[in-house]
C-alpha cells in the first residue's frame, strides 16, 4: 500500500468509528445529565439512548441512521508531506466509508435533485482549511451534519443597537421552535461577528470545541453559562418531551465586527454529536484525541 | 398514561383508545416515507405503491444493506423530523388510510386536524436510537420508489414490538409537543429578559 492508500484507509476507519461512537466529552456529559433526568419520558429516552450506544458499539453500526453530510475541518501544517493529496484522500475516504460503515447516502445534487449515492458531490464532503505555518502534522475534525440538527441553524445580521439582547432573543426563539426537532439535548454553537457567513462558520467551529470547555474571553464565558442555564430552565428534556435540562452546553466563538453590524450565527449538534478529531504526523502515526484509547 | 401493544392493521376503535402521552408497541407492517413520498402522493397525485391502510408510515430514511440474494437488511433506521411533512400529512392520511404516523418532534395544526378527520395518531420514537429500531425490524419485505434514493424510498418492513412510541397527537385533537411548546414559551420570556439585563456590553 502506498502512503496515499494508507491515508485513505486510515481516514475511512476514522469515519466508520465516528459514525458509531460518540466522543469522550459528549459521553461524559450525557452520563451526568442522565443522573439528573430520572423522571417521566426523560428517563425512558435516556435509557433508550444509552442502550442504542451499547448496541451500536457491539454491532459496529452507525448509531443514528442519519450519518449526515460529511464535513471536514482541517488544520493543515504547511510541512505535512501529503498536503497535495489531502482533499482527494478525504473524498476517497468518504466513498470507502460509505460502503464499509455503511453510511446513508446523503449527498443530493442541487438542481439535478439526484442523490449521488456515495456521499460525494459538488463541493461535498465540505472541507474547511486552516493553515498552520511550519507544522508537519495535520489535524482533521470530522463533523457528521445530520438533517434534524442542521435545521435550527441560522445566521442573521443585527443592528448594533439591538445589542447582545438581540442575540439572546434570536437564539432562544430558535431553540424553543426548532430545538425539539434536533434530538435534544443539543450542544449549541453560536458565532458572533460582523457578517452573516463569518458568524455562521464560527457557530459551526464552536461545535468542534469540547462540551464543557469555555471561551477564554470572560464576557463570552459568562454569556455561554448564562445561555446554558437559561435554556436549561426551559426544560426541553430529551426529544423535547420535557425534563429538567435542555442542552449539553453552549459554545461561543467570535470575530471582530464592523462598527455598524452585529451578526449572529447559530448551529446545533444533536445528542448524537458525532464529532471526531485525529492528528496525523508526517510518518502517518496518529492520535484519535476525541476518543481516547482507540486504535483504528 | 397507558401502554398498549397493537397489531396492524389497526381499527378506528384501537386508535380511539389512545391518548397523548400513551406508549405503544407495534407488530406488523411499517413503511417508511418522508419528503419525496409525500410530495409524490399529495403534490403529484401518484398512488402510494404500498397498501398501508390501517398500518404505519414511518418518517425515516434508513441505512439498508443489499444482500447477495437481492434482499435487504436494515442496518440503522430512526425517525426523522416529522414537521417537514406538515404541509402534506393530512392529505396523505386521507389518501392512504394509514393510521399511525411515526416520527420525531411534533407536527402542526393541520396534521392535528387530519388526525381527527382520519382517526389517526402521530407518535414519537426516541430520536437517534436507530440501532434499537433496526433490531425491532424482523425483515425488510420489499422496497418501492427506490429511484428516489436510499433515504427517500418506501421501505416495507415487518416489525415486532416496535417502540417505545409515545403518542404525541391523538384522534381527539390533542397535541403533546404543542402543549410542551406553550410551556417552553411561557418559561422563555422571563429567562430572556433576565439574561439580557446582564449583557449591556456596548460602550
Ligand atoms: S438530529 Fe441527530 S440524532 Fe437526531 S436523527 Fe438527526 S442526526 Fe440522528
Coordinates of C-alpha atoms and ligand atoms in Angstrom, one line a residue:
Chain A
X1 CA 0.0 0.0 0.0
X2 CA 1.4 3.4 -0.9
X3 CA 1.1 6.3 1.5
X4 CA -1.9 7.8 -0.1
X5 CA -3.8 4.5 0.1
X6 CA -2.7 4.1 3.7
X7 CA -4.1 7.6 4.5
X8 CA -7.4 6.7 2.7
X9 CA -7.8 3.5 4.8
X10 CA -6.9 5.3 8.0
X11 CA -9.4 8.1 7.4
X12 CA -12.1 5.7 6.2
X13 CA -11.7 3.8 9.5
X14 CA -11.8 7.1 11.3
X15 CA -15.1 8.0 9.7
X16 CA -16.6 4.5 10.4
X17 CA -15.6 4.7 14.1
X18 CA -17.1 8.2 14.5
X19 CA -20.4 7.0 13.0
X20 CA -20.9 4.5 15.8
X21 CA -19.1 6.1 18.7
X22 CA -19.7 9.5 20.4
X23 CA -16.6 11.4 21.6
X24 CA -15.5 11.1 25.2
X25 CA -16.6 14.6 26.3
X26 CA -20.2 14.1 24.9
X27 CA -20.5 10.7 26.6
X28 CA -19.4 12.1 29.9
X29 CA -21.9 14.9 29.8
X30 CA -24.8 12.7 28.7
X31 CA -23.9 10.4 31.6
X32 CA -24.1 13.3 34.0
X33 CA -27.4 14.5 32.5
X34 CA -28.9 11.0 32.7
X35 CA -28.4 11.1 36.5
X36 CA -30.5 14.3 36.7
X37 CA -33.2 13.2 34.3
X38 CA -34.8 10.5 36.4
X39 CA -38.5 11.1 35.8
X40 CA -41.2 10.5 33.2
X41 CA -40.4 10.3 29.5
X42 CA -37.0 11.8 30.1
X43 CA -35.8 8.7 32.0
X44 CA -37.3 6.4 29.2
X45 CA -35.5 8.3 26.5
X46 CA -32.1 8.4 28.3
X47 CA -32.4 4.7 28.8
X48 CA -33.0 4.2 25.1
X49 CA -30.1 6.5 24.2
X50 CA -27.6 4.5 26.3
X51 CA -29.0 1.2 25.1
X52 CA -28.6 2.4 21.5
X53 CA -25.0 3.4 22.0
X54 CA -24.3 0.0 23.5
X55 CA -25.9 -1.8 20.5
X56 CA -24.1 0.5 18.0
X57 CA -20.8 -0.5 19.6
X58 CA -21.5 -4.2 19.8
X59 CA -22.9 -4.5 16.3
X60 CA -20.5 -2.0 14.8
X61 CA -23.3 0.0 13.2
X62 CA -23.9 3.7 12.7
X63 CA -25.6 4.8 15.9
X64 CA -28.0 7.1 14.1
X65 CA -29.3 6.3 10.6
X66 CA -28.6 9.9 9.6
X67 CA -24.9 9.9 9.2
X68 CA -25.2 13.4 7.8
X69 CA -23.3 15.2 5.2
X70 CA -19.6 14.8 5.9
X71 CA -17.8 18.0 6.8
X72 CA -14.0 18.1 7.5
X73 CA -12.3 20.9 9.3
X74 CA -8.6 20.7 8.6
X75 CA -5.7 22.4 10.4
X76 CA -3.1 21.8 7.8
X77 CA 0.6 22.1 8.7
X78 CA 2.4 23.6 5.8
X79 CA 5.1 21.0 6.1
X80 CA 2.8 18.0 6.1
X81 CA 4.2 15.9 3.3
X82 CA 0.8 14.7 1.9
X83 CA -0.9 18.1 1.7
X84 CA -1.3 18.0 -2.1
X85 CA -3.2 14.7 -1.8
X86 CA -5.4 15.5 1.2
X87 CA -8.5 16.8 -0.5
X88 CA -8.6 13.8 -2.8
X89 CA -7.8 11.5 0.2
X90 CA -10.8 12.9 2.1
X91 CA -13.2 12.3 -0.9
X92 CA -11.9 8.8 -1.4
X93 CA -12.1 8.0 2.3
X94 CA -15.7 9.2 2.3
X95 CA -16.6 6.9 -0.6
X96 CA -14.9 4.0 1.1
X97 CA -16.5 4.6 4.5
X98 CA -19.9 4.9 2.8
X99 CA -19.6 1.3 1.7
X100 CA -17.9 0.0 4.8
X101 CA -19.8 1.6 7.7
X102 CA -22.2 1.7 5.8
X103 CA -23.2 5.3 5.8
X104 CA -26.5 6.6 4.5
X105 CA -26.4 8.3 1.1
X106 CA -26.8 11.9 1.9
X107 CA -25.4 14.0 -1.0
X108 CA -28.2 15.3 -3.2
X109 CA -27.0 17.4 -6.1
X110 CA -28.8 20.8 -6.2
X111 CA -30.7 21.5 -9.4
X112 CA -30.4 17.9 -10.7
X113 CA -32.1 16.9 -7.4
X114 CA -30.4 13.4 -7.6
X115 CA -28.8 11.6 -4.7
X116 CA -25.2 10.7 -5.8
X117 CA -25.3 7.5 -3.8
X118 CA -21.8 7.8 -2.4
X119 CA -21.8 10.9 -0.2
X120 CA -19.6 12.8 -2.6
X121 CA -21.0 15.6 -4.7
X122 CA -20.3 19.1 -5.8
X123 CA -18.2 20.6 -3.0
X124 CA -19.1 17.7 -0.7
X125 CA -17.6 16.4 1.5
X126 CA -17.2 20.0 2.7
X127 CA -13.6 20.8 3.6
X128 CA -12.6 23.8 5.6
X129 CA -8.9 24.7 5.6
X130 CA -6.8 26.4 8.2
X131 CA -3.1 26.8 7.6
X132 CA -0.7 26.1 10.5
X133 CA 2.7 27.6 9.5
X134 CA 5.8 25.4 9.9
X135 CA 3.9 22.3 11.3
X136 CA 4.5 18.9 9.8
X137 CA 1.2 17.5 11.3
X138 CA -2.3 17.7 10.1
X139 CA -5.3 17.8 12.5
X140 CA -8.7 16.8 11.0
X141 CA -12.1 17.2 12.6
X142 CA -14.9 15.3 11.2
X143 CA -18.5 16.5 11.7
X144 CA -21.5 14.5 10.6
X145 CA -24.1 17.1 9.9
X146 CA -27.4 15.4 10.2
X147 CA -30.7 16.9 8.9
X148 CA -32.6 17.4 12.1
X149 CA -29.7 19.0 13.9
X150 CA -28.9 21.3 10.9
X151 CA -32.5 22.5 10.7
X152 CA -32.3 25.0 13.6
X153 CA -29.2 26.6 12.1
X154 CA -29.4 30.3 11.0
X155 CA -27.4 33.4 10.7
X156 CA -28.5 37.0 10.5
X157 CA -27.2 40.5 10.8
X158 CA -28.5 42.6 13.6
X159 CA -28.1 46.3 14.0
X160 CA -25.7 47.1 16.9
X161 CA -28.4 48.8 18.9
X162 CA -30.3 45.6 19.0
X163 CA -27.4 44.6 21.2
X164 CA -26.4 41.3 22.7
X165 CA -30.0 41.0 23.8
X166 CA -30.9 40.6 20.2
X167 CA -28.6 37.6 20.0
X168 CA -30.2 36.1 23.1
X169 CA -33.7 36.5 21.8
X170 CA -32.8 35.0 18.4
X171 CA -31.1 32.0 20.0
X172 CA -33.9 31.3 22.5
X173 CA -36.7 31.7 19.8
X174 CA -34.9 29.3 17.6
X175 CA -34.4 26.7 20.4
X176 CA -38.0 26.7 21.5
X177 CA -39.3 26.5 18.0
X178 CA -36.9 24.2 16.2
X179 CA -34.9 22.8 19.1
X180 CA -37.3 20.0 19.7
X181 CA -36.6 18.5 16.3
X182 CA -32.9 18.5 16.7
X183 CA -32.9 15.5 19.1
X184 CA -32.1 17.4 22.2
X185 CA -30.1 17.6 24.5
X186 CA -28.2 19.6 22.0
X187 CA -24.8 21.4 22.1
X188 CA -25.5 24.9 20.9
X189 CA -22.8 26.7 18.9
X190 CA -23.0 30.5 18.5
X191 CA -20.9 32.7 16.3
X192 CA -20.7 36.5 16.7
X193 CA -19.1 38.6 14.0
X194 CA -19.7 41.4 11.5
X195 CA -21.3 39.5 8.6
X196 CA -23.6 36.5 8.2
X197 CA -21.2 34.0 6.8
X198 CA -18.4 34.6 9.3
X199 CA -20.9 34.3 12.2
X200 CA -22.3 31.1 10.6
X201 CA -18.9 29.5 10.1
X202 CA -17.8 30.3 13.7
X203 CA -21.0 28.8 15.1
X204 CA -20.0 25.5 13.5
X205 CA -16.5 25.8 14.7
X206 CA -17.9 26.4 18.2
X207 CA -19.4 22.9 18.0
X208 CA -16.0 21.4 17.4
X209 CA -14.9 22.6 20.9
X210 CA -15.4 20.1 23.6
X211 CA -18.6 20.0 25.7
X212 CA -17.7 21.8 29.0
X213 CA -14.9 23.9 27.5
X214 CA -15.2 27.7 27.7
X215 CA -14.3 30.7 25.6
X216 CA -11.2 32.3 27.1
X217 CA -12.9 35.8 27.0
X218 CA -14.5 36.3 30.4
X219 CA -17.6 38.0 28.9
X220 CA -18.0 35.3 26.3
X221 CA -17.7 32.7 29.0
X222 CA -20.3 34.4 31.1
X223 CA -22.6 34.5 28.1
X224 CA -22.1 30.8 27.5
X225 CA -23.0 30.0 31.1
X226 CA -26.0 32.3 31.2
X227 CA -27.5 30.9 28.0
X228 CA -26.8 27.3 29.1
X229 CA -28.5 27.9 32.5
X230 CA -31.3 29.9 30.8
X231 CA -32.0 27.2 28.2
X232 CA -31.9 24.5 30.9
X233 CA -34.6 26.4 32.9
X234 CA -36.9 26.0 29.9
X235 CA -36.7 22.2 30.3
X236 CA -36.9 20.9 26.8
X237 CA -35.8 17.5 28.1
X238 CA -34.6 14.8 25.7
X239 CA -36.5 14.8 22.5
X240 CA -38.5 17.9 23.5
X241 CA -40.6 15.7 25.7
X242 CA -39.9 17.8 28.8
X243 CA -37.4 17.4 31.6
X244 CA -35.1 19.2 33.9
X245 CA -32.5 20.2 31.3
X246 CA -32.3 21.2 27.7
X247 CA -28.7 21.4 26.4
X248 CA -25.3 19.7 26.8
X249 CA -23.8 23.1 26.7
X250 CA -23.3 26.4 24.8
X251 CA -20.1 27.3 23.0
X252 CA -19.5 30.7 21.6
X253 CA -16.8 31.8 19.1
X254 CA -16.3 35.4 17.9
X255 CA -14.5 37.6 15.3
X256 CA -14.2 41.4 15.5
X257 CA -17.2 43.0 13.9
X258 CA -17.9 46.0 11.7
X259 CA -19.0 49.1 13.8
X260 CA -22.4 49.1 12.1
X261 CA -23.2 45.4 12.3
X262 CA -23.6 42.7 14.9
X263 CA -24.1 39.3 13.2
X264 CA -25.1 36.1 14.9
X265 CA -24.9 32.6 13.7
X266 CA -26.2 29.5 15.4
X267 CA -25.8 25.8 14.8
X268 CA -26.9 22.9 17.0
X269 CA -25.4 19.5 17.4
X270 CA -27.8 16.8 18.5
X271 CA -27.2 14.5 21.4
X272 CA -25.7 12.1 18.9
X273 CA -22.9 14.6 18.3
X274 CA -20.7 12.7 16.0
X275 CA -17.6 14.8 16.0
X276 CA -14.2 13.2 15.9
X277 CA -10.7 14.7 15.8
X278 CA -7.5 13.0 14.6
X279 CA -3.9 14.3 14.5
X280 CA -1.7 12.7 11.9
X281 CA 2.0 13.1 11.8
X282 CA 4.3 13.1 8.8
X283 CA 5.2 9.4 9.4
X284 CA 1.4 8.6 9.4
X285 CA 1.3 7.8 13.1
X286 CA -1.9 9.2 14.6
X287 CA -3.8 10.2 17.7
X288 CA -7.6 10.0 17.8
X289 CA -7.7 12.6 20.5
X290 CA -11.5 12.9 20.9
X291 CA -11.9 9.1 21.5
X292 CA -9.0 8.3 23.9
X293 CA -7.5 4.8 23.8
X294 CA -9.0 3.9 20.4
X295 CA -6.9 2.2 17.7
X296 CA -8.2 2.3 14.2
Chain B
X1 CA -50.8 7.2 30.7
X2 CA -51.2 3.7 29.5
X3 CA -49.0 1.2 27.5
X4 CA -50.5 -0.8 24.6
X5 CA -49.3 -3.4 22.2
X6 CA -51.1 -3.2 18.9
X7 CA -51.1 -5.5 15.9
X8 CA -51.7 -4.0 12.5
X9 CA -53.9 -3.4 10.6
X10 CA -55.4 -1.4 13.4
X11 CA -59.1 -0.3 13.6
X12 CA -60.6 3.0 14.5
X13 CA -61.5 1.7 17.9
X14 CA -57.8 0.8 18.5
X15 CA -56.9 4.4 17.6
X16 CA -59.7 5.8 19.8
X17 CA -58.3 4.2 22.8
X18 CA -55.1 6.2 22.5
X19 CA -54.4 9.5 24.2
X20 CA -51.4 11.7 24.1
X21 CA -48.7 10.5 26.5
X22 CA -49.6 6.8 26.0
X23 CA -46.9 4.5 24.9
X24 CA -47.4 1.9 22.2
X25 CA -45.5 -1.1 20.7
X26 CA -46.4 -2.2 17.2
X27 CA -46.5 -5.5 15.5
X28 CA -46.8 -5.7 11.7
X29 CA -46.1 -3.7 8.6
X30 CA -44.3 -0.4 8.9
X31 CA -43.5 1.5 5.7
X32 CA -41.0 4.4 5.5
X33 CA -42.0 7.6 3.7
X34 CA -40.7 11.1 4.1
X35 CA -40.5 14.3 2.0
X36 CA -40.4 12.8 -1.5
X37 CA -43.1 10.1 -0.9
X38 CA -45.4 12.7 0.5
X39 CA -44.6 15.0 -2.4
X40 CA -45.4 12.3 -5.0
X41 CA -48.7 11.3 -3.3
X42 CA -50.0 14.7 -2.3
X43 CA -48.5 17.2 -4.8
X44 CA -48.1 14.9 -7.9
X45 CA -51.2 12.8 -7.3
X46 CA -49.4 9.5 -7.6
X47 CA -50.8 6.4 -5.8
X48 CA -48.7 5.3 -2.9
X49 CA -47.2 1.9 -4.1
X50 CA -47.9 0.0 -0.9
X51 CA -51.3 -0.6 0.7
X52 CA -50.9 0.9 4.1
X53 CA -54.5 1.1 5.1
X54 CA -54.7 0.6 8.9
X55 CA -50.9 0.4 9.1
X56 CA -48.0 2.7 10.0
X57 CA -46.0 5.3 8.0
X58 CA -42.5 5.9 9.4
X59 CA -40.9 9.2 8.8
X60 CA -37.4 7.7 8.4
X61 CA -34.6 7.4 5.9
X62 CA -32.8 4.2 6.8
X63 CA -29.4 2.7 6.1
X64 CA -30.0 -0.5 4.2
X65 CA -27.6 -3.2 3.1
X66 CA -28.3 -5.2 0.0
X67 CA -27.7 -8.9 0.4
X68 CA -26.3 -11.2 -2.3
X69 CA -29.7 -12.7 -3.0
X70 CA -31.1 -9.2 -3.7
X71 CA -33.0 -8.8 -0.4
X72 CA -32.2 -6.0 2.1
X73 CA -31.2 -5.9 5.7
X74 CA -31.8 -2.8 7.8
X75 CA -28.6 -1.5 9.4
X76 CA -29.9 1.6 11.1
X77 CA -33.4 3.2 11.0
X78 CA -34.6 6.0 13.2
X79 CA -37.1 8.8 13.0
X80 CA -36.7 12.0 11.0
X81 CA -38.2 15.4 11.7
X82 CA -41.9 15.0 11.2
X83 CA -42.6 18.7 10.9
X84 CA -41.1 18.6 7.4
X85 CA -44.2 16.7 6.3
X86 CA -46.7 19.1 7.9
X87 CA -47.9 20.6 4.7
X88 CA -48.9 17.2 3.2
X89 CA -49.6 14.8 6.1
X90 CA -53.4 15.5 6.4
X91 CA -53.9 14.7 2.7
X92 CA -51.6 11.7 2.9
X93 CA -53.7 10.3 5.8
X94 CA -56.8 10.7 3.7
X95 CA -55.3 9.3 0.5
X96 CA -53.7 6.2 2.0
X97 CA -55.9 5.3 5.1
X98 CA -52.7 5.0 7.1
X99 CA -53.5 5.1 10.9
X100 CA -50.2 5.6 12.7
X101 CA -47.5 8.1 11.9
X102 CA -44.1 7.5 13.5
X103 CA -41.5 10.3 13.6
X104 CA -39.8 12.7 15.9
X105 CA -40.6 16.2 17.2
X106 CA -44.1 17.4 16.9
X107 CA -46.4 18.2 14.0
X108 CA -48.6 21.3 13.5
X109 CA -52.3 22.2 13.5
X110 CA -53.0 20.9 10.0
X111 CA -51.9 17.3 10.9
X112 CA -53.7 17.6 14.2
X113 CA -56.9 18.2 12.4
X114 CA -56.0 15.5 9.9
X115 CA -55.7 13.0 12.8
X116 CA -59.2 13.9 14.0
X117 CA -60.7 13.7 10.5
X118 CA -59.0 10.4 9.5
X119 CA -58.9 8.9 13.0
X120 CA -55.2 8.6 13.2
X121 CA -52.3 9.3 15.6
X122 CA -48.8 10.7 15.4
X123 CA -46.2 9.0 17.6
X124 CA -42.6 9.7 18.6
X125 CA -39.8 7.2 18.5
X126 CA -36.7 8.3 20.6
X127 CA -34.6 10.2 18.1
X128 CA -31.1 9.0 17.3
X129 CA -31.9 5.5 18.6
X130 CA -31.7 3.9 15.2
X131 CA -30.0 0.6 16.1
X132 CA -32.7 -0.2 18.6
X133 CA -35.3 0.4 15.9
X134 CA -33.3 -1.7 13.4
X135 CA -33.3 -4.6 15.9
X136 CA -37.1 -4.4 16.2
X137 CA -37.5 -4.9 12.5
X138 CA -37.6 -8.7 11.7
X139 CA -37.5 -8.4 8.0
X140 CA -37.4 -6.0 5.1
X141 CA -40.1 -7.4 2.8
X142 CA -39.6 -5.0 -0.1
X143 CA -38.9 -1.6 -1.4
X144 CA -40.8 0.8 -3.8
X145 CA -39.8 4.1 -5.3
X146 CA -36.1 3.3 -4.9
X147 CA -35.4 5.8 -7.7
X148 CA -35.8 8.4 -5.0
X149 CA -32.6 7.2 -3.4
X150 CA -32.0 5.2 -0.2
X151 CA -33.3 7.7 2.4
X152 CA -36.4 8.7 0.4
X153 CA -37.6 5.3 -0.9
X154 CA -40.6 3.5 0.6
X155 CA -39.1 0.6 2.5
X156 CA -41.6 -2.1 3.6
X157 CA -40.6 -3.6 7.0
X158 CA -42.1 -6.2 9.2
X159 CA -41.6 -5.3 12.9
X160 CA -42.1 -6.9 16.2
X161 CA -42.8 -4.9 19.4
X162 CA -41.7 -1.8 17.6
X163 CA -41.3 1.0 20.2
X164 CA -41.5 2.8 22.6
X165 CA -43.8 5.0 20.6
X166 CA -45.1 8.0 22.5
X167 CA -48.4 9.2 21.3
X168 CA -47.9 12.9 20.6
X169 CA -51.1 13.7 18.6
X170 CA -54.3 11.7 19.3
X171 CA -57.6 11.4 17.4
X172 CA -59.2 13.9 19.7
X173 CA -57.2 16.9 18.6
X174 CA -54.7 16.9 21.5
X175 CA -51.1 17.7 20.7
X176 CA -48.4 16.9 23.3
X177 CA -45.5 18.7 21.7
X178 CA -47.7 21.8 21.1
X179 CA -48.6 21.8 24.8
X180 CA -44.9 21.4 25.7
X181 CA -44.0 24.3 23.4
X182 CA -46.6 26.5 25.2
X183 CA -44.9 25.7 28.5
X184 CA -41.4 26.3 27.0
X185 CA -42.5 29.7 25.6
X186 CA -44.0 30.8 28.9
X187 CA -40.8 30.0 30.7
X188 CA -38.7 31.7 28.0
X189 CA -39.8 35.3 28.4
X190 CA -38.6 35.9 32.0
X191 CA -35.3 33.9 31.3
X192 CA -34.6 36.0 28.2
X193 CA -35.2 39.3 30.0
X194 CA -33.1 38.2 33.0
X195 CA -30.1 37.3 30.8
X196 CA -30.5 40.4 28.5
X197 CA -30.2 42.7 31.5
X198 CA -26.7 41.3 32.2
X199 CA -25.3 41.8 28.6
X200 CA -25.1 45.5 28.1
X201 CA -21.6 45.3 26.7
X202 CA -21.8 48.2 24.2
X203 CA -19.6 51.1 25.4
Ligands
LIG1 S1 -30.9 15.1 14.9 FE1 -29.0 13.8 15.2 S2 -29.7 12.1 16.4 FE2 -31.5 13.1 15.6 S3 -31.9 11.9 13.7 FE3 -30.7 13.7 13.2 S4 -28.6 13.0 13.2 FE4 -29.8 11.5 14.3

